[in-house]
mmCIF file of C-alpha atoms in Angstrom:
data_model
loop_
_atom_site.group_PDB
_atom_site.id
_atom_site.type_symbol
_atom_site.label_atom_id
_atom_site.label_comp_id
_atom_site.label_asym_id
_atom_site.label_seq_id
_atom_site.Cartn_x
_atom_site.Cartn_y
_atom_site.Cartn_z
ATOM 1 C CA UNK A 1 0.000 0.000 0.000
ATOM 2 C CA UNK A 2 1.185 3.293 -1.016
ATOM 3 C CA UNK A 3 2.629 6.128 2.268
ATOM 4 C CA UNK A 4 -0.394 8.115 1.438
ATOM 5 C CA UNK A 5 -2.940 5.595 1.745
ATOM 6 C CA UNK A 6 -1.920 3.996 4.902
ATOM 7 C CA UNK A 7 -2.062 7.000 6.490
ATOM 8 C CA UNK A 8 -5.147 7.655 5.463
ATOM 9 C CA UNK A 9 -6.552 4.503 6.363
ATOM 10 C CA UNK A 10 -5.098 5.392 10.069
ATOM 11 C CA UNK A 11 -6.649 8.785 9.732
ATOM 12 C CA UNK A 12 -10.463 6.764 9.282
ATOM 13 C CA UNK A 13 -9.668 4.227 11.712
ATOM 14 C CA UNK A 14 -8.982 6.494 14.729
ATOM 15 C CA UNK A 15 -11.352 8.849 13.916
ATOM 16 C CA UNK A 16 -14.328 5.720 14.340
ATOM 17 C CA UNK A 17 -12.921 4.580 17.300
ATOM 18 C CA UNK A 18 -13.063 8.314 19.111
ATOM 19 C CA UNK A 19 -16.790 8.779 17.852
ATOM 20 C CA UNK A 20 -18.164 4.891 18.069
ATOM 21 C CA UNK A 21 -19.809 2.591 16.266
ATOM 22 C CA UNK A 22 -22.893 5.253 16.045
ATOM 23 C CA UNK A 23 -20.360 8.231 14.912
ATOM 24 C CA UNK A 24 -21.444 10.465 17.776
ATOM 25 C CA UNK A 25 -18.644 10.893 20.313
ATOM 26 C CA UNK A 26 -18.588 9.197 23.100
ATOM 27 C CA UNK A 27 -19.751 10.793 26.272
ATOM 28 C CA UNK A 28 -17.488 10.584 29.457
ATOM 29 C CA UNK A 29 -19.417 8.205 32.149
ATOM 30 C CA UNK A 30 -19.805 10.153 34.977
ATOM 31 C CA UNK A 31 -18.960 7.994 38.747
ATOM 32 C CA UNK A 32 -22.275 7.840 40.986
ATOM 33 C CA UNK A 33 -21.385 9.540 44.319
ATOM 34 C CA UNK A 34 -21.843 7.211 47.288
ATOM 35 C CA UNK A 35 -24.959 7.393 49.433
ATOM 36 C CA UNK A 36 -23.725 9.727 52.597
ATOM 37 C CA UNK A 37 -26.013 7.265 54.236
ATOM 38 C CA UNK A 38 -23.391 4.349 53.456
ATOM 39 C CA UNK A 39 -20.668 6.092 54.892
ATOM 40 C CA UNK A 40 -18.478 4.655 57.673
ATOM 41 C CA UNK A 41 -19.605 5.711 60.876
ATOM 42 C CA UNK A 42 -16.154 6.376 63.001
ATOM 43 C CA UNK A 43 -17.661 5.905 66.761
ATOM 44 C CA UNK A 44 -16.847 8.467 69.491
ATOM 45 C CA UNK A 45 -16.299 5.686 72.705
ATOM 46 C CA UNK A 46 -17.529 8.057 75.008
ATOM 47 C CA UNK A 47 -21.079 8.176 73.147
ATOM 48 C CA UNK A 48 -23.819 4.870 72.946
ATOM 49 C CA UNK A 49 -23.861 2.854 69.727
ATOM 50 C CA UNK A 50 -27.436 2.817 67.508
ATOM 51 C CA UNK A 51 -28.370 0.618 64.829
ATOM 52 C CA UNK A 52 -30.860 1.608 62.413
ATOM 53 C CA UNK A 53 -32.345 -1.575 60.211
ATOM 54 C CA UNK A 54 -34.813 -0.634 57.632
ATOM 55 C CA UNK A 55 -35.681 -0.233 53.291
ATOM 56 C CA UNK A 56 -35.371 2.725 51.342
ATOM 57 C CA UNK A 57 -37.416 4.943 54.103
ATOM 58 C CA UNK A 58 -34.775 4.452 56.021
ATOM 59 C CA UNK A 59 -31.715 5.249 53.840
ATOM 60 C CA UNK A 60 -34.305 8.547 53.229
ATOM 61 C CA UNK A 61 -33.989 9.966 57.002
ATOM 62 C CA UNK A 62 -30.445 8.423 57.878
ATOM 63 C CA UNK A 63 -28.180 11.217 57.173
ATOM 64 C CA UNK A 64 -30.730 13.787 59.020
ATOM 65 C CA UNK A 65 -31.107 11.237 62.105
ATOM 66 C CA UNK A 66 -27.277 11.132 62.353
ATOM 67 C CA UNK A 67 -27.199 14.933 62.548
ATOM 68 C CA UNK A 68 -30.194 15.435 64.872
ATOM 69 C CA UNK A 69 -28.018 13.044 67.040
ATOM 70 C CA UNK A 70 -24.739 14.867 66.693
ATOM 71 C CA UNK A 71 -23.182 14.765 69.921
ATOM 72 C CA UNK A 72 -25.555 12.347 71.312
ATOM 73 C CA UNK A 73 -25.195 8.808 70.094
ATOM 74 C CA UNK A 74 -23.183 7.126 66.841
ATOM 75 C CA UNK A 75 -25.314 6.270 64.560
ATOM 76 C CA UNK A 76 -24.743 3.213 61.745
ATOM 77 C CA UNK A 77 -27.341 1.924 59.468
ATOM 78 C CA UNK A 78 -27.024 -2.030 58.173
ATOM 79 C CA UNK A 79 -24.627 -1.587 54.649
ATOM 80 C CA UNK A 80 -28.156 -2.099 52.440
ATOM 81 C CA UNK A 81 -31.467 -1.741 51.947
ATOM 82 C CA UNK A 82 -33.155 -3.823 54.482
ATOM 83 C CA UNK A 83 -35.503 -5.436 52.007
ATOM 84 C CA UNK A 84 -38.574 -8.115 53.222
ATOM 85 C CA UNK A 85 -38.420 -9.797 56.531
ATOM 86 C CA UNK A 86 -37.246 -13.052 54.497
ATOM 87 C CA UNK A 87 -33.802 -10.761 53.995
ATOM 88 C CA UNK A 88 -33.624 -9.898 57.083
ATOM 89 C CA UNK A 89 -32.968 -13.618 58.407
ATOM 90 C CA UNK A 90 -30.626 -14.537 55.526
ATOM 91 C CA UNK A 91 -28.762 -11.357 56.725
ATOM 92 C CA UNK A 92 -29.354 -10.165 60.328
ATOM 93 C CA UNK A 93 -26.129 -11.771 61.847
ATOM 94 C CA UNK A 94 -23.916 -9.949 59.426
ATOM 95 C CA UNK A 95 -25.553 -6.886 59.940
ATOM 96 C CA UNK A 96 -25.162 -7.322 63.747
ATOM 97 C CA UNK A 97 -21.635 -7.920 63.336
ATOM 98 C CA UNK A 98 -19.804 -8.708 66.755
ATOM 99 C CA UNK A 99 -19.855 -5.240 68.599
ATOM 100 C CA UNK A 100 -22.497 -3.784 71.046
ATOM 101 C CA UNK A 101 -25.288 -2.203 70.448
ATOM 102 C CA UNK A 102 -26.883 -0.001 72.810
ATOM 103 C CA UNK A 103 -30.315 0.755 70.560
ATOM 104 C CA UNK A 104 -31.383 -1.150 67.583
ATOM 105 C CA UNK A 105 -34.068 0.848 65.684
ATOM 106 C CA UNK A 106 -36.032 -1.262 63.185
ATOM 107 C CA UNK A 107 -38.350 -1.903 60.816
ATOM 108 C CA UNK A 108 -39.472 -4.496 57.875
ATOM 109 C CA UNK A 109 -42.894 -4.242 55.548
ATOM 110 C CA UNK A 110 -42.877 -2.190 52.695
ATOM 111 C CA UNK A 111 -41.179 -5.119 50.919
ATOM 112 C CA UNK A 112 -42.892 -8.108 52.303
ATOM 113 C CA UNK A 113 -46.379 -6.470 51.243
ATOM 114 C CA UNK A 114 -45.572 -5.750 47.648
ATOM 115 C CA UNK A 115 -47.936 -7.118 45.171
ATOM 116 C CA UNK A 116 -46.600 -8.874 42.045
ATOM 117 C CA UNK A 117 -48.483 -9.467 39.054
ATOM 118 C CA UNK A 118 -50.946 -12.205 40.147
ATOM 119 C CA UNK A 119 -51.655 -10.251 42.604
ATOM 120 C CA UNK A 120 -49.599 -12.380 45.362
ATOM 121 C CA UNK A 121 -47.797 -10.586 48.297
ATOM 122 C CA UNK A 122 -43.894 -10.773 48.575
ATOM 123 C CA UNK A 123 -44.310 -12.168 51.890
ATOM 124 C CA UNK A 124 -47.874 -13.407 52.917
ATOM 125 C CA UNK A 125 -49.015 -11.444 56.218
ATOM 126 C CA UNK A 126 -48.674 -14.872 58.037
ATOM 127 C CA UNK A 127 -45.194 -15.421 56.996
ATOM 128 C CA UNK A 128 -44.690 -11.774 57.503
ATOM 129 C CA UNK A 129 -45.763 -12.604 61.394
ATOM 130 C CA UNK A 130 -43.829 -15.838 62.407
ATOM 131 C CA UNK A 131 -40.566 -13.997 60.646
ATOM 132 C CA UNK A 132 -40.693 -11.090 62.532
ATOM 133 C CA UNK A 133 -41.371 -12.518 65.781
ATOM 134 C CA UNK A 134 -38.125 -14.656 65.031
ATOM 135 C CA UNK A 135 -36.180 -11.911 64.243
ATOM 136 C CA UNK A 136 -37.411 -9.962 67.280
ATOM 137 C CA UNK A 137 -36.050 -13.264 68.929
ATOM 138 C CA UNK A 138 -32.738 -12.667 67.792
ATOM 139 C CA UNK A 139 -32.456 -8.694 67.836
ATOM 140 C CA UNK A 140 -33.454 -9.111 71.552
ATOM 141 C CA UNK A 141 -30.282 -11.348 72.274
ATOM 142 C CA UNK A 142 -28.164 -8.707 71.905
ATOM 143 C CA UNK A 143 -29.604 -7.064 74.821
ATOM 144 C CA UNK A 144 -30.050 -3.541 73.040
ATOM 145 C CA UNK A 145 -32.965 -1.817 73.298
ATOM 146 C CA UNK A 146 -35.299 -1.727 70.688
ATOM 147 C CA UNK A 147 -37.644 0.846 68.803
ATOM 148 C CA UNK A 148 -39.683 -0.709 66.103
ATOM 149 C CA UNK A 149 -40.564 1.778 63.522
ATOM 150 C CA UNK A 150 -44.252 1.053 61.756
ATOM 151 C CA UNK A 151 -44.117 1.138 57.761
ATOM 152 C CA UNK A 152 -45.227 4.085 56.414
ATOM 153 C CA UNK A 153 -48.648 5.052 54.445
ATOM 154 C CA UNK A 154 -49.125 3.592 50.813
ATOM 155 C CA UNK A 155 -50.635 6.719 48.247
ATOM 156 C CA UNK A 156 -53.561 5.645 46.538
ATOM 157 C CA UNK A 157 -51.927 5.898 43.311
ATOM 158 C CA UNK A 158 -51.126 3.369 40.841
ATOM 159 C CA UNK A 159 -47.637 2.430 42.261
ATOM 160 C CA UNK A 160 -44.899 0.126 40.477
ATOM 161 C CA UNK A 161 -44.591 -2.133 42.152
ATOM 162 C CA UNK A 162 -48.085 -2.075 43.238
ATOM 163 C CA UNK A 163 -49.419 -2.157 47.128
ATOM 164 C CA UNK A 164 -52.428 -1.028 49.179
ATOM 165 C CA UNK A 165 -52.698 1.071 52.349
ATOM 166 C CA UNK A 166 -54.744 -1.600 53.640
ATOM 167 C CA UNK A 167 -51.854 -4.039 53.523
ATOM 168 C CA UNK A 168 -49.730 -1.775 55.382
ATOM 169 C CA UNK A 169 -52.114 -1.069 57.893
ATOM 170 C CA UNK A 170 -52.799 -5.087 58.691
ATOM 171 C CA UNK A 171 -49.105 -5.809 58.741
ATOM 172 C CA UNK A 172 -48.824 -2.724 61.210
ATOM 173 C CA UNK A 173 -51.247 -4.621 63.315
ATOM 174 C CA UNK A 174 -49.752 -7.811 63.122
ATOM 175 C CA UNK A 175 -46.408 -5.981 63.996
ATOM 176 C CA UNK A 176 -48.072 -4.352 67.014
ATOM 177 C CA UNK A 177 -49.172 -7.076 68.314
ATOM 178 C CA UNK A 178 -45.373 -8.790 68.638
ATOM 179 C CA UNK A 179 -44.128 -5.722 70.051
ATOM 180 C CA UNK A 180 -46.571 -5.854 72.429
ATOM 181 C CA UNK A 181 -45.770 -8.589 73.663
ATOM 182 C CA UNK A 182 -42.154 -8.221 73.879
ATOM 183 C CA UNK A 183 -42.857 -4.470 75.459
ATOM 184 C CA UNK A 184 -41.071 -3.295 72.920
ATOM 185 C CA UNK A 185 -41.805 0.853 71.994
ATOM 186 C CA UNK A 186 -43.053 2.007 68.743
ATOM 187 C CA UNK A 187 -41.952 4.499 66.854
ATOM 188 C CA UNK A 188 -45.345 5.413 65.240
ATOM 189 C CA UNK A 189 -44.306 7.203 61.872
ATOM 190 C CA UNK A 190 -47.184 5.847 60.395
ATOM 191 C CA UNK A 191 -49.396 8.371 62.127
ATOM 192 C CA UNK A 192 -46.728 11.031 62.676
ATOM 193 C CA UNK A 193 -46.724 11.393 58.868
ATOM 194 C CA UNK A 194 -50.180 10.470 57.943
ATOM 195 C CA UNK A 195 -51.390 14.213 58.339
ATOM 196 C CA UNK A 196 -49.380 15.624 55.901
ATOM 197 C CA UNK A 197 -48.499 13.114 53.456
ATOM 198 C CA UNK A 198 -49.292 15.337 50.901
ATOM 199 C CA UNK A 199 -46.833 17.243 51.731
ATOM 200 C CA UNK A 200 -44.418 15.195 52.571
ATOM 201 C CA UNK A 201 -44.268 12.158 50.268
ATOM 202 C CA UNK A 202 -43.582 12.377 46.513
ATOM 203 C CA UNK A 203 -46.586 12.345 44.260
ATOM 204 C CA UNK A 204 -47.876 8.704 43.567
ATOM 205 C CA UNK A 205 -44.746 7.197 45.008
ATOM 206 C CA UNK A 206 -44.041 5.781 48.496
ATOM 207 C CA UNK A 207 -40.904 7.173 49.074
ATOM 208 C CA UNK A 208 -40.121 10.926 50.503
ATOM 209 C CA UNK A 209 -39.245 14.381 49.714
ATOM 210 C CA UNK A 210 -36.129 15.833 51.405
ATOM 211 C CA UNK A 211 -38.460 17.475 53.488
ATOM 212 C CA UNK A 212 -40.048 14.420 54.424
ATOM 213 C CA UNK A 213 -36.989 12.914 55.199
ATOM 214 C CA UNK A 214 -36.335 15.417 57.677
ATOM 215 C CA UNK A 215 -39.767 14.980 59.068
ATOM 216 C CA UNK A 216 -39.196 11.042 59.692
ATOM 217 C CA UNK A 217 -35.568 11.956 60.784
ATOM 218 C CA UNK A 218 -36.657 14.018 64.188
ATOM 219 C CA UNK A 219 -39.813 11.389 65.011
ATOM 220 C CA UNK A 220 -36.472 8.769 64.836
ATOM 221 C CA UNK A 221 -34.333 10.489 66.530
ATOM 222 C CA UNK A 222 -37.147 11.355 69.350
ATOM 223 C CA UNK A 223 -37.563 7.918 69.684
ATOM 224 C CA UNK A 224 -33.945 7.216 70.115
ATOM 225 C CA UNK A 225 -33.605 9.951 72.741
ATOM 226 C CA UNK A 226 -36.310 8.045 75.028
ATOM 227 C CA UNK A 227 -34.887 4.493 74.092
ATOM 228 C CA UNK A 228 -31.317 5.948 75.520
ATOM 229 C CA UNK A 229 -32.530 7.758 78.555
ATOM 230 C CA UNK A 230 -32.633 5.054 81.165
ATOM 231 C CA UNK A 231 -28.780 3.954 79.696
ATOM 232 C CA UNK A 232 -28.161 7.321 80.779
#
């Protein structure tokens, strides 16, 4: 091949691999930041040791709880979402890990109660009960005191994927009713928030607005507060 034409063969061949196969140039991926609510919690020894176990509602108010408990307690969250009560006891030991914990604050439901296209739950209510009340069994080895935090209202909205109010409000009872009986205090965000859900929660979604976050964040950390006074 002649000088000429070989370097104008190299010419077209870089100039396809900068734009692509589609001959637009490609666009720089840019890194997802971390979820501050992920971060590693560095604990102050002189200060008690929380837990907080939960789904996506929970990732929502982390950050906020930790800073409306500046000062006050160190404040980790499990390394996930929290998922259906069937995740929690694949994955409750690990999340435990070996150290102390002085309050666990916890909740499971939004998951289990999820519809999915037969119109089946994720976990049936019944299973829902006999795997919480075994993983109350096991949180309440530790010897921490615990909060257990009620799931929070369902919009009545077409929601993907779908669930109903009245779901969460019989899995609320059925969760009441354990706690109950293992005097263990409830964080009631159901009702805290029902008022103003509205304002609070996105439109037709079950998850909340920064504002809402905030909201959950100082019912949590209230609830903490109490859970720690006697330790005090």
């Amino acid at each position: 091949m002649r000088p000429f034409l070989i370097r104008a063969a190299i010419t077209i061949a870089t100039a396809a691999f900068a734009t692509g196969p589609s001959g637009a140039a490609p666009q720089a991926q840019t890194p997802q930041k971390p979820d501050p609510a992920f971060e590693k919690v560095t604990d102050d020894p002189q200060l008690p040791r929380v837990l907080l176990i939960g789904d996506s509602i929970s990732i929502g108010y982390t950050v906020a709880t930790r800073k409306q408990l500046a000062g006050k307690a160190n404040v980790h969250r499990i390394p996930e979402n929290g998922g259906p009560t069937s995740n929690g006891l694949k994955k409750l030991d690990d999340w435990l890990g070996e150290s102390r914990w002085d309050v666990i604050h916890f909740n499971w439901g939004l998951h289990d109660l999820k519809l999915d296209a037969a119109g089946d739950h994720q976990v049936p209510l019944d299973v829902y009960e006999a795997n919480l009340r075994e993983l109350v069994k096991r949180l309440r080895a530790t010897g921490a005191t615990l909060v257990w935090a009620n799931t929070t209202p369902v919009p009545d909205a077409a929601l993907s994927p779908p669930r109903k109010n009245s779901d969460v409000i019989a899995y609320n009872a059925a969760a009441k009713r354990i706690m109950d009986e293992n005097r263990i205090a409830v964080d009631d965000l159901y009702d805290a928030v029902r008022p103003r859900l509205g304002e609070l929660q996105r439109p037709a979604n079950v998850h909340f607005s920064d504002k809402g976050s905030e909201f959950l964040a100082r019912q949590v950390a209230a609830s903490i507060r109490r859970a720690l006074e006697p330790k005090r």
